[in-house]
């Protein structure tokens, strides 16, 4: 029974990935084994050193809850995660519980390096219709509509440290420069650090550094 259900879910999720650009009727699962919803994306290119994906190309809008945190990477990880977690567990005007999704994103830039934006993806059950996205009660948490954005990314395993992300991003930018791929700076989606696993997952952890490209 379990296997059949898993296969059905896999078939649905593969179908939804193929159709993501035109007909987002089902949630998009990137990592099918854990069935945690992720934003729909379209794979654009794979090279030996990086890959490129397009997000936000859906016909239907997608939304991210975003906590603004001033401080270090540890503050972004701690307070940023907690503020979003409180939002999905009931700190919203509607008092509803929202399923956990992935990845968890941390965004910042070199002009204001201590100002972080930490985001959870709002699952499709709530986000296909803007008026049904629950309203955060914490003033530092806002709802942002995902822009159409293309990212180059590299992945790495384990518990991600700030050093790991900086090194991932340096390698990625060097590979992009070598290939003549133009990056797109100066937006709040230009530089993103993505983590896919809960703190309780010890093995097979998956992280990605994203750089927005043109
Ligand atoms: C890139 O690789 C991923 C993972 O293997 C695959 O799902 C995707 O279709 C590939 N994309 C392209 C454009 O070939
Ligand atoms: C972070 O600092 C900036 C600049 O001082 C300020 O405008 C902003 O309100 C602060 N945000 C938070 C969440 O404290
Ligand atoms: C959007 O959601 C709101 C609140 O749940 C509901 O009242 C409204 O009918 C929905 N609109 C559409 C077009 O589904
Ligand atoms: C840098 O991040 C801050 C805080 O999120 C934002 O207000 C600003 O527009 C960003 N600047 C650039 C150049 O991306």
PDB file of C-alpha atoms and ligand atoms in Angstrom:
ATOM      1  CA  UNK A   1       0.000   0.000   0.000  1.00  0.00           C
ATOM      2  CA  UNK A   2       2.739   2.359   1.046  1.00  0.00           C
ATOM      3  CA  UNK A   3       4.687   1.652  -2.140  1.00  0.00           C
ATOM      4  CA  UNK A   4       1.647   2.245  -4.321  1.00  0.00           C
ATOM      5  CA  UNK A   5       0.935   5.547  -2.582  1.00  0.00           C
ATOM      6  CA  UNK A   6       4.576   6.573  -3.000  1.00  0.00           C
ATOM      7  CA  UNK A   7       4.523   5.657  -6.680  1.00  0.00           C
ATOM      8  CA  UNK A   8       1.281   7.575  -7.206  1.00  0.00           C
ATOM      9  CA  UNK A   9       2.761  10.619  -5.484  1.00  0.00           C
ATOM     10  CA  UNK A  10       5.879  10.302  -7.621  1.00  0.00           C
ATOM     11  CA  UNK A  11       3.815  10.094 -10.812  1.00  0.00           C
ATOM     12  CA  UNK A  12       1.799  13.151  -9.764  1.00  0.00           C
ATOM     13  CA  UNK A  13       4.903  15.108  -8.872  1.00  0.00           C
ATOM     14  CA  UNK A  14       6.712  14.196 -12.088  1.00  0.00           C
ATOM     15  CA  UNK A  15       3.604  15.196 -14.016  1.00  0.00           C
ATOM     16  CA  UNK A  16       3.397  18.501 -12.204  1.00  0.00           C
ATOM     17  CA  UNK A  17       7.070  19.227 -12.936  1.00  0.00           C
ATOM     18  CA  UNK A  18       6.602  18.668 -16.625  1.00  0.00           C
ATOM     19  CA  UNK A  19       3.528  20.867 -16.635  1.00  0.00           C
ATOM     20  CA  UNK A  20       4.860  23.439 -14.180  1.00  0.00           C
ATOM     21  CA  UNK A  21       5.170  26.229 -16.669  1.00  0.00           C
ATOM     22  CA  UNK A  22       1.610  26.119 -17.924  1.00  0.00           C
ATOM     23  CA  UNK A  23      -0.625  24.129 -15.634  1.00  0.00           C
ATOM     24  CA  UNK A  24       0.347  24.144 -11.949  1.00  0.00           C
ATOM     25  CA  UNK A  25      -2.592  22.063 -10.727  1.00  0.00           C
ATOM     26  CA  UNK A  26      -0.532  19.921  -8.360  1.00  0.00           C
ATOM     27  CA  UNK A  27       2.216  20.849  -5.907  1.00  0.00           C
ATOM     28  CA  UNK A  28       5.792  20.678  -7.167  1.00  0.00           C
ATOM     29  CA  UNK A  29       8.013  18.332  -5.189  1.00  0.00           C
ATOM     30  CA  UNK A  30      11.696  18.641  -5.992  1.00  0.00           C
ATOM     31  CA  UNK A  31      12.865  15.848  -3.675  1.00  0.00           C
ATOM     32  CA  UNK A  32      10.185  13.215  -4.032  1.00  0.00           C
ATOM     33  CA  UNK A  33      11.365  10.980  -1.231  1.00  0.00           C
ATOM     34  CA  UNK A  34      10.174  13.259   1.554  1.00  0.00           C
ATOM     35  CA  UNK A  35       7.137  14.760  -0.250  1.00  0.00           C
ATOM     36  CA  UNK A  36       7.738  18.191   1.227  1.00  0.00           C
ATOM     37  CA  UNK A  37       6.466  20.810  -1.171  1.00  0.00           C
ATOM     38  CA  UNK A  38       8.945  23.069  -2.932  1.00  0.00           C
ATOM     39  CA  UNK A  39       8.295  25.903  -5.384  1.00  0.00           C
ATOM     40  CA  UNK A  40       7.840  24.846  -9.001  1.00  0.00           C
ATOM     41  CA  UNK A  41      10.886  25.373 -11.165  1.00  0.00           C
ATOM     42  CA  UNK A  42      11.968  24.602 -14.685  1.00  0.00           C
ATOM     43  CA  UNK A  43      15.410  23.110 -15.265  1.00  0.00           C
ATOM     44  CA  UNK A  44      17.199  25.183 -17.890  1.00  0.00           C
ATOM     45  CA  UNK A  45      20.758  23.845 -18.048  1.00  0.00           C
ATOM     46  CA  UNK A  46      23.167  21.412 -16.377  1.00  0.00           C
ATOM     47  CA  UNK A  47      26.932  21.664 -16.598  1.00  0.00           C
ATOM     48  CA  UNK A  48      29.577  19.710 -14.710  1.00  0.00           C
ATOM     49  CA  UNK A  49      30.092  22.617 -12.306  1.00  0.00           C
ATOM     50  CA  UNK A  50      26.644  24.246 -11.922  1.00  0.00           C
ATOM     51  CA  UNK A  51      23.002  24.076 -13.027  1.00  0.00           C
ATOM     52  CA  UNK A  52      20.427  26.723 -13.944  1.00  0.00           C
ATOM     53  CA  UNK A  53      16.728  26.793 -12.968  1.00  0.00           C
ATOM     54  CA  UNK A  54      13.899  29.207 -13.606  1.00  0.00           C
ATOM     55  CA  UNK A  55      11.481  30.008 -10.765  1.00  0.00           C
ATOM     56  CA  UNK A  56       8.210  31.916 -10.807  1.00  0.00           C
ATOM     57  CA  UNK A  57       7.320  30.873 -14.371  1.00  0.00           C
ATOM     58  CA  UNK A  58       4.014  29.426 -13.193  1.00  0.00           C
ATOM     59  CA  UNK A  59       0.745  30.711 -14.523  1.00  0.00           C
ATOM     60  CA  UNK A  60      -0.338  31.014 -10.860  1.00  0.00           C
ATOM     61  CA  UNK A  61       1.497  33.250  -8.367  1.00  0.00           C
ATOM     62  CA  UNK A  62       3.733  31.819  -5.654  1.00  0.00           C
ATOM     63  CA  UNK A  63       4.482  33.502  -2.332  1.00  0.00           C
ATOM     64  CA  UNK A  64       7.208  33.465   0.308  1.00  0.00           C
ATOM     65  CA  UNK A  65       6.885  34.464   3.962  1.00  0.00           C
ATOM     66  CA  UNK A  66       9.898  36.600   4.758  1.00  0.00           C
ATOM     67  CA  UNK A  67      11.395  37.519   8.120  1.00  0.00           C
ATOM     68  CA  UNK A  68      13.693  40.545   8.245  1.00  0.00           C
ATOM     69  CA  UNK A  69      16.573  39.994  10.682  1.00  0.00           C
ATOM     70  CA  UNK A  70      19.504  42.281  11.440  1.00  0.00           C
ATOM     71  CA  UNK A  71      22.648  40.526  12.583  1.00  0.00           C
ATOM     72  CA  UNK A  72      24.964  37.645  11.810  1.00  0.00           C
ATOM     73  CA  UNK A  73      24.435  34.434   9.865  1.00  0.00           C
ATOM     74  CA  UNK A  74      23.694  32.742  13.215  1.00  0.00           C
ATOM     75  CA  UNK A  75      20.978  35.333  13.895  1.00  0.00           C
ATOM     76  CA  UNK A  76      19.499  34.786  10.437  1.00  0.00           C
ATOM     77  CA  UNK A  77      19.526  31.013  11.019  1.00  0.00           C
ATOM     78  CA  UNK A  78      18.055  31.291  14.501  1.00  0.00           C
ATOM     79  CA  UNK A  79      15.672  34.277  14.618  1.00  0.00           C
ATOM     80  CA  UNK A  80      14.873  34.213  10.900  1.00  0.00           C
ATOM     81  CA  UNK A  81      13.911  30.550  10.975  1.00  0.00           C
ATOM     82  CA  UNK A  82      11.916  30.923  14.211  1.00  0.00           C
ATOM     83  CA  UNK A  83       9.874  33.893  13.004  1.00  0.00           C
ATOM     84  CA  UNK A  84       8.808  31.975   9.902  1.00  0.00           C
ATOM     85  CA  UNK A  85       8.198  28.843  11.962  1.00  0.00           C
ATOM     86  CA  UNK A  86       5.905  30.774  14.318  1.00  0.00           C
ATOM     87  CA  UNK A  87       4.062  32.160  11.289  1.00  0.00           C
ATOM     88  CA  UNK A  88       3.320  28.677   9.930  1.00  0.00           C
ATOM     89  CA  UNK A  89       2.404  27.263  13.335  1.00  0.00           C
ATOM     90  CA  UNK A  90      -0.261  29.903  13.998  1.00  0.00           C
ATOM     91  CA  UNK A  91       1.231  33.429  14.290  1.00  0.00           C
ATOM     92  CA  UNK A  92      -1.099  34.632  11.554  1.00  0.00           C
ATOM     93  CA  UNK A  93      -4.381  36.565  11.675  1.00  0.00           C
ATOM     94  CA  UNK A  94      -6.351  33.547  10.491  1.00  0.00           C
ATOM     95  CA  UNK A  95      -4.780  31.365  13.206  1.00  0.00           C
ATOM     96  CA  UNK A  96      -4.173  28.521  10.743  1.00  0.00           C
ATOM     97  CA  UNK A  97      -1.406  25.944  10.600  1.00  0.00           C
ATOM     98  CA  UNK A  98       0.552  25.873   7.345  1.00  0.00           C
ATOM     99  CA  UNK A  99       2.567  22.799   6.273  1.00  0.00           C
ATOM    100  CA  UNK A 100       6.373  23.113   6.285  1.00  0.00           C
ATOM    101  CA  UNK A 101       7.975  23.430   2.873  1.00  0.00           C
ATOM    102  CA  UNK A 102      11.501  23.686   1.569  1.00  0.00           C
ATOM    103  CA  UNK A 103      13.948  25.159   0.810  1.00  0.00           C
ATOM    104  CA  UNK A 104      14.447  27.715   3.568  1.00  0.00           C
ATOM    105  CA  UNK A 105      16.137  30.705   1.960  1.00  0.00           C
ATOM    106  CA  UNK A 106      18.514  33.251   3.492  1.00  0.00           C
ATOM    107  CA  UNK A 107      19.119  36.309   1.353  1.00  0.00           C
ATOM    108  CA  UNK A 108      21.430  39.272   1.870  1.00  0.00           C
ATOM    109  CA  UNK A 109      23.774  41.474  -0.133  1.00  0.00           C
ATOM    110  CA  UNK A 110      27.145  43.161   0.200  1.00  0.00           C
ATOM    111  CA  UNK A 111      25.744  46.693   0.534  1.00  0.00           C
ATOM    112  CA  UNK A 112      23.890  45.798   3.765  1.00  0.00           C
ATOM    113  CA  UNK A 113      25.562  42.529   4.815  1.00  0.00           C
ATOM    114  CA  UNK A 114      23.916  42.371   8.250  1.00  0.00           C
ATOM    115  CA  UNK A 115      20.358  42.778   6.925  1.00  0.00           C
ATOM    116  CA  UNK A 116      18.971  39.320   6.180  1.00  0.00           C
ATOM    117  CA  UNK A 117      15.723  38.159   4.677  1.00  0.00           C
ATOM    118  CA  UNK A 118      14.831  34.605   5.641  1.00  0.00           C
ATOM    119  CA  UNK A 119      12.001  32.983   3.708  1.00  0.00           C
ATOM    120  CA  UNK A 120       9.705  29.956   3.768  1.00  0.00           C
ATOM    121  CA  UNK A 121       7.762  29.001   0.656  1.00  0.00           C
ATOM    122  CA  UNK A 122       3.974  29.296   1.165  1.00  0.00           C
ATOM    123  CA  UNK A 123       2.505  25.964  -0.014  1.00  0.00           C
ATOM    124  CA  UNK A 124       0.258  25.919  -3.070  1.00  0.00           C
ATOM    125  CA  UNK A 125      -2.854  25.114  -1.016  1.00  0.00           C
ATOM    126  CA  UNK A 126      -2.580  28.666   0.370  1.00  0.00           C
ATOM    127  CA  UNK A 127      -0.753  30.568  -2.305  1.00  0.00           C
ATOM    128  CA  UNK A 128      -2.579  30.073  -5.580  1.00  0.00           C
ATOM    129  CA  UNK A 129      -4.925  32.856  -4.566  1.00  0.00           C
ATOM    130  CA  UNK A 130      -3.300  35.912  -2.978  1.00  0.00           C
ATOM    131  CA  UNK A 131      -6.235  36.626  -0.644  1.00  0.00           C
ATOM    132  CA  UNK A 132      -5.930  33.169   0.893  1.00  0.00           C
ATOM    133  CA  UNK A 133      -2.283  33.610   2.017  1.00  0.00           C
ATOM    134  CA  UNK A 134      -2.496  33.911   5.830  1.00  0.00           C
ATOM    135  CA  UNK A 135      -1.443  37.346   7.160  1.00  0.00           C
ATOM    136  CA  UNK A 136       1.545  37.321   9.554  1.00  0.00           C
ATOM    137  CA  UNK A 137       1.006  38.893  12.978  1.00  0.00           C
ATOM    138  CA  UNK A 138       4.736  39.636  13.510  1.00  0.00           C
ATOM    139  CA  UNK A 139       5.508  43.028  11.922  1.00  0.00           C
ATOM    140  CA  UNK A 140       8.942  41.768  10.831  1.00  0.00           C
ATOM    141  CA  UNK A 141       7.353  39.009   8.738  1.00  0.00           C
ATOM    142  CA  UNK A 142       5.927  39.958   5.352  1.00  0.00           C
ATOM    143  CA  UNK A 143       4.527  38.076   2.390  1.00  0.00           C
ATOM    144  CA  UNK A 144       6.405  38.485  -0.879  1.00  0.00           C
ATOM    145  CA  UNK A 145       5.265  37.354  -4.269  1.00  0.00           C
ATOM    146  CA  UNK A 146       8.012  35.351  -6.008  1.00  0.00           C
ATOM    147  CA  UNK A 147       9.409  37.201  -8.999  1.00  0.00           C
ATOM    148  CA  UNK A 148      10.302  35.456 -12.235  1.00  0.00           C
ATOM    149  CA  UNK A 149      13.937  34.658 -11.536  1.00  0.00           C
ATOM    150  CA  UNK A 150      16.583  32.488 -13.078  1.00  0.00           C
ATOM    151  CA  UNK A 151      19.297  31.126 -10.794  1.00  0.00           C
ATOM    152  CA  UNK A 152      22.541  29.305 -11.309  1.00  0.00           C
ATOM    153  CA  UNK A 153      23.260  26.987  -8.389  1.00  0.00           C
ATOM    154  CA  UNK A 154      25.689  24.494  -6.933  1.00  0.00           C
ATOM    155  CA  UNK A 155      24.841  22.014  -4.206  1.00  0.00           C
ATOM    156  CA  UNK A 156      26.696  20.598  -1.228  1.00  0.00           C
ATOM    157  CA  UNK A 157      25.867  18.141   1.584  1.00  0.00           C
ATOM    158  CA  UNK A 158      26.013  18.286   5.376  1.00  0.00           C
ATOM    159  CA  UNK A 159      25.142  20.896   7.989  1.00  0.00           C
ATOM    160  CA  UNK A 160      25.806  24.137   6.110  1.00  0.00           C
ATOM    161  CA  UNK A 161      28.002  26.776   7.705  1.00  0.00           C
ATOM    162  CA  UNK A 162      28.443  30.356   6.528  1.00  0.00           C
ATOM    163  CA  UNK A 163      31.900  29.359   5.309  1.00  0.00           C
ATOM    164  CA  UNK A 164      30.397  26.523   3.218  1.00  0.00           C
ATOM    165  CA  UNK A 165      27.974  28.918   1.544  1.00  0.00           C
ATOM    166  CA  UNK A 166      30.692  31.527   0.877  1.00  0.00           C
ATOM    167  CA  UNK A 167      32.915  28.865  -0.663  1.00  0.00           C
ATOM    168  CA  UNK A 168      30.030  27.395  -2.724  1.00  0.00           C
ATOM    169  CA  UNK A 169      29.197  30.870  -3.993  1.00  0.00           C
ATOM    170  CA  UNK A 170      32.824  31.729  -4.830  1.00  0.00           C
ATOM    171  CA  UNK A 171      33.175  28.501  -6.875  1.00  0.00           C
ATOM    172  CA  UNK A 172      29.835  29.142  -8.580  1.00  0.00           C
ATOM    173  CA  UNK A 173      30.712  32.730  -9.517  1.00  0.00           C
ATOM    174  CA  UNK A 174      34.094  31.615 -10.874  1.00  0.00           C
ATOM    175  CA  UNK A 175      32.434  28.918 -13.026  1.00  0.00           C
ATOM    176  CA  UNK A 176      29.850  31.404 -14.322  1.00  0.00           C
ATOM    177  CA  UNK A 177      32.557  33.943 -15.149  1.00  0.00           C
ATOM    178  CA  UNK A 178      34.554  31.263 -16.985  1.00  0.00           C
ATOM    179  CA  UNK A 179      31.459  30.427 -19.077  1.00  0.00           C
ATOM    180  CA  UNK A 180      30.590  34.077 -19.690  1.00  0.00           C
ATOM    181  CA  UNK A 181      27.212  33.746 -17.911  1.00  0.00           C
ATOM    182  CA  UNK A 182      26.068  37.217 -16.799  1.00  0.00           C
ATOM    183  CA  UNK A 183      24.808  37.526 -13.221  1.00  0.00           C
ATOM    184  CA  UNK A 184      22.044  39.905 -12.145  1.00  0.00           C
ATOM    185  CA  UNK A 185      23.000  41.846  -9.013  1.00  0.00           C
ATOM    186  CA  UNK A 186      21.194  44.577  -7.139  1.00  0.00           C
ATOM    187  CA  UNK A 187      17.905  42.792  -6.439  1.00  0.00           C
ATOM    188  CA  UNK A 188      16.891  41.104  -3.197  1.00  0.00           C
ATOM    189  CA  UNK A 189      16.888  37.748  -5.027  1.00  0.00           C
ATOM    190  CA  UNK A 190      20.447  38.163  -6.412  1.00  0.00           C
ATOM    191  CA  UNK A 191      22.168  36.016  -3.825  1.00  0.00           C
ATOM    192  CA  UNK A 192      20.356  33.205  -2.041  1.00  0.00           C
ATOM    193  CA  UNK A 193      21.454  30.450   0.327  1.00  0.00           C
ATOM    194  CA  UNK A 194      19.036  27.522   0.308  1.00  0.00           C
ATOM    195  CA  UNK A 195      18.701  24.684   2.841  1.00  0.00           C
ATOM    196  CA  UNK A 196      16.364  21.745   2.293  1.00  0.00           C
ATOM    197  CA  UNK A 197      16.459  19.744   5.514  1.00  0.00           C
ATOM    198  CA  UNK A 198      15.180  20.117   9.058  1.00  0.00           C
ATOM    199  CA  UNK A 199      17.788  20.337  11.820  1.00  0.00           C
ATOM    200  CA  UNK A 200      16.820  16.756  12.777  1.00  0.00           C
ATOM    201  CA  UNK A 201      17.945  15.243   9.476  1.00  0.00           C
ATOM    202  CA  UNK A 202      21.432  13.973  10.136  1.00  0.00           C
ATOM    203  CA  UNK A 203      22.286  12.289   6.831  1.00  0.00           C
ATOM    204  CA  UNK A 204      21.805  13.102   3.173  1.00  0.00           C
ATOM    205  CA  UNK A 205      21.410  16.822   3.838  1.00  0.00           C
ATOM    206  CA  UNK A 206      21.094  19.043   0.784  1.00  0.00           C
ATOM    207  CA  UNK A 207      22.080  22.716   0.454  1.00  0.00           C
ATOM    208  CA  UNK A 208      22.426  25.030  -2.547  1.00  0.00           C
ATOM    209  CA  UNK A 209      23.961  28.436  -3.167  1.00  0.00           C
ATOM    210  CA  UNK A 210      22.025  30.407  -5.792  1.00  0.00           C
ATOM    211  CA  UNK A 211      23.177  33.384  -7.849  1.00  0.00           C
ATOM    212  CA  UNK A 212      20.636  35.166 -10.006  1.00  0.00           C
ATOM    213  CA  UNK A 213      21.599  35.189 -13.676  1.00  0.00           C
ATOM    214  CA  UNK A 214      20.275  37.102 -16.680  1.00  0.00           C
TER     215      UNK A 214
HETATM  216  C1  LIG B   1      19.396  18.623 -15.100  1.00  0.00           C
HETATM  217  O1  LIG B   1      19.562  17.575 -14.176  1.00  0.00           O
HETATM  218  C2  LIG B   1      18.400  17.315 -13.397  1.00  0.00           C
HETATM  219  C3  LIG B   1      18.743  16.295 -12.330  1.00  0.00           C
HETATM  220  O2  LIG B   1      19.315  15.165 -12.867  1.00  0.00           O
HETATM  221  C4  LIG B   1      17.276  16.847 -14.314  1.00  0.00           C
HETATM  222  O3  LIG B   1      16.097  16.617 -13.578  1.00  0.00           O
HETATM  223  C5  LIG B   1      17.008  17.947 -15.342  1.00  0.00           C
HETATM  224  O4  LIG B   1      16.026  17.537 -16.248  1.00  0.00           O
HETATM  225  C6  LIG B   1      18.285  18.315 -16.088  1.00  0.00           C
HETATM  226  N1  LIG B   1      18.031  19.495 -16.911  1.00  0.00           N
HETATM  227  C7  LIG B   1      18.325  19.611 -18.193  1.00  0.00           C
HETATM  228  C8  LIG B   1      18.001  20.914 -18.852  1.00  0.00           C
HETATM  229  O5  LIG B   1      18.844  18.706 -18.818  1.00  0.00           O
HETATM  230  C1  LIG B   2      17.360  46.566  10.391  1.00  0.00           C
HETATM  231  O1  LIG B   2      18.165  47.712  10.322  1.00  0.00           O
HETATM  232  C2  LIG B   2      17.696  48.685   9.376  1.00  0.00           C
HETATM  233  C3  LIG B   2      18.728  49.799   9.263  1.00  0.00           C
HETATM  234  O2  LIG B   2      19.069  50.283  10.533  1.00  0.00           O
HETATM  235  C4  LIG B   2      16.325  49.169   9.817  1.00  0.00           C
HETATM  236  O3  LIG B   2      15.817  50.077   8.873  1.00  0.00           O
HETATM  237  C5  LIG B   2      15.374  47.974   9.929  1.00  0.00           C
HETATM  238  O4  LIG B   2      14.121  48.380  10.400  1.00  0.00           O
HETATM  239  C6  LIG B   2      15.953  46.909  10.847  1.00  0.00           C
HETATM  240  N1  LIG B   2      15.106  45.736  10.744  1.00  0.00           N
HETATM  241  C7  LIG B   2      14.775  44.981  11.797  1.00  0.00           C
HETATM  242  C8  LIG B   2      13.915  43.798  11.530  1.00  0.00           C
HETATM  243  O5  LIG B   2      15.138  45.225  12.927  1.00  0.00           O
HETATM  244  C1  LIG B   3      -9.534  33.466  -2.869  1.00  0.00           C
HETATM  245  O1  LIG B   3      -9.541  33.145  -1.476  1.00  0.00           O
HETATM  246  C2  LIG B   3     -10.528  33.892  -0.729  1.00  0.00           C
HETATM  247  C3  LIG B   3     -10.290  33.611   0.753  1.00  0.00           C
HETATM  248  O2  LIG B   3     -10.098  32.241   1.008  1.00  0.00           O
HETATM  249  C4  LIG B   3     -11.926  33.467  -1.229  1.00  0.00           C
HETATM  250  O3  LIG B   3     -12.908  34.214  -0.536  1.00  0.00           O
HETATM  251  C5  LIG B   3     -12.011  33.781  -2.740  1.00  0.00           C
HETATM  252  O4  LIG B   3     -13.249  33.325  -3.242  1.00  0.00           O
HETATM  253  C6  LIG B   3     -10.874  33.108  -3.502  1.00  0.00           C
HETATM  254  N1  LIG B   3     -10.886  33.565  -4.899  1.00  0.00           N
HETATM  255  C7  LIG B   3     -10.717  32.738  -5.918  1.00  0.00           C
HETATM  256  C8  LIG B   3     -10.718  33.361  -7.272  1.00  0.00           C
HETATM  257  O5  LIG B   3     -10.597  31.533  -5.779  1.00  0.00           O
HETATM  258  C1  LIG B   4      20.252  44.806  -0.082  1.00  0.00           C
HETATM  259  O1  LIG B   4      19.409  44.298   0.939  1.00  0.00           O
HETATM  260  C2  LIG B   4      18.621  45.289   1.554  1.00  0.00           C
HETATM  261  C3  LIG B   4      17.906  44.622   2.719  1.00  0.00           C
HETATM  262  O2  LIG B   4      17.165  43.535   2.299  1.00  0.00           O
HETATM  263  C4  LIG B   4      17.681  45.897   0.529  1.00  0.00           C
HETATM  264  O3  LIG B   4      16.920  46.931   1.129  1.00  0.00           O
HETATM  265  C5  LIG B   4      18.487  46.477  -0.620  1.00  0.00           C
HETATM  266  O4  LIG B   4      17.623  46.917  -1.642  1.00  0.00           O
HETATM  267  C6  LIG B   4      19.431  45.451  -1.194  1.00  0.00           C
HETATM  268  N1  LIG B   4      20.329  46.109  -2.121  1.00  0.00           N
HETATM  269  C7  LIG B   4      20.746  45.516  -3.234  1.00  0.00           C
HETATM  270  C8  LIG B   4      21.687  46.317  -4.054  1.00  0.00           C
HETATM  271  O5  LIG B   4      20.401  44.406  -3.563  1.00  0.00           O
END
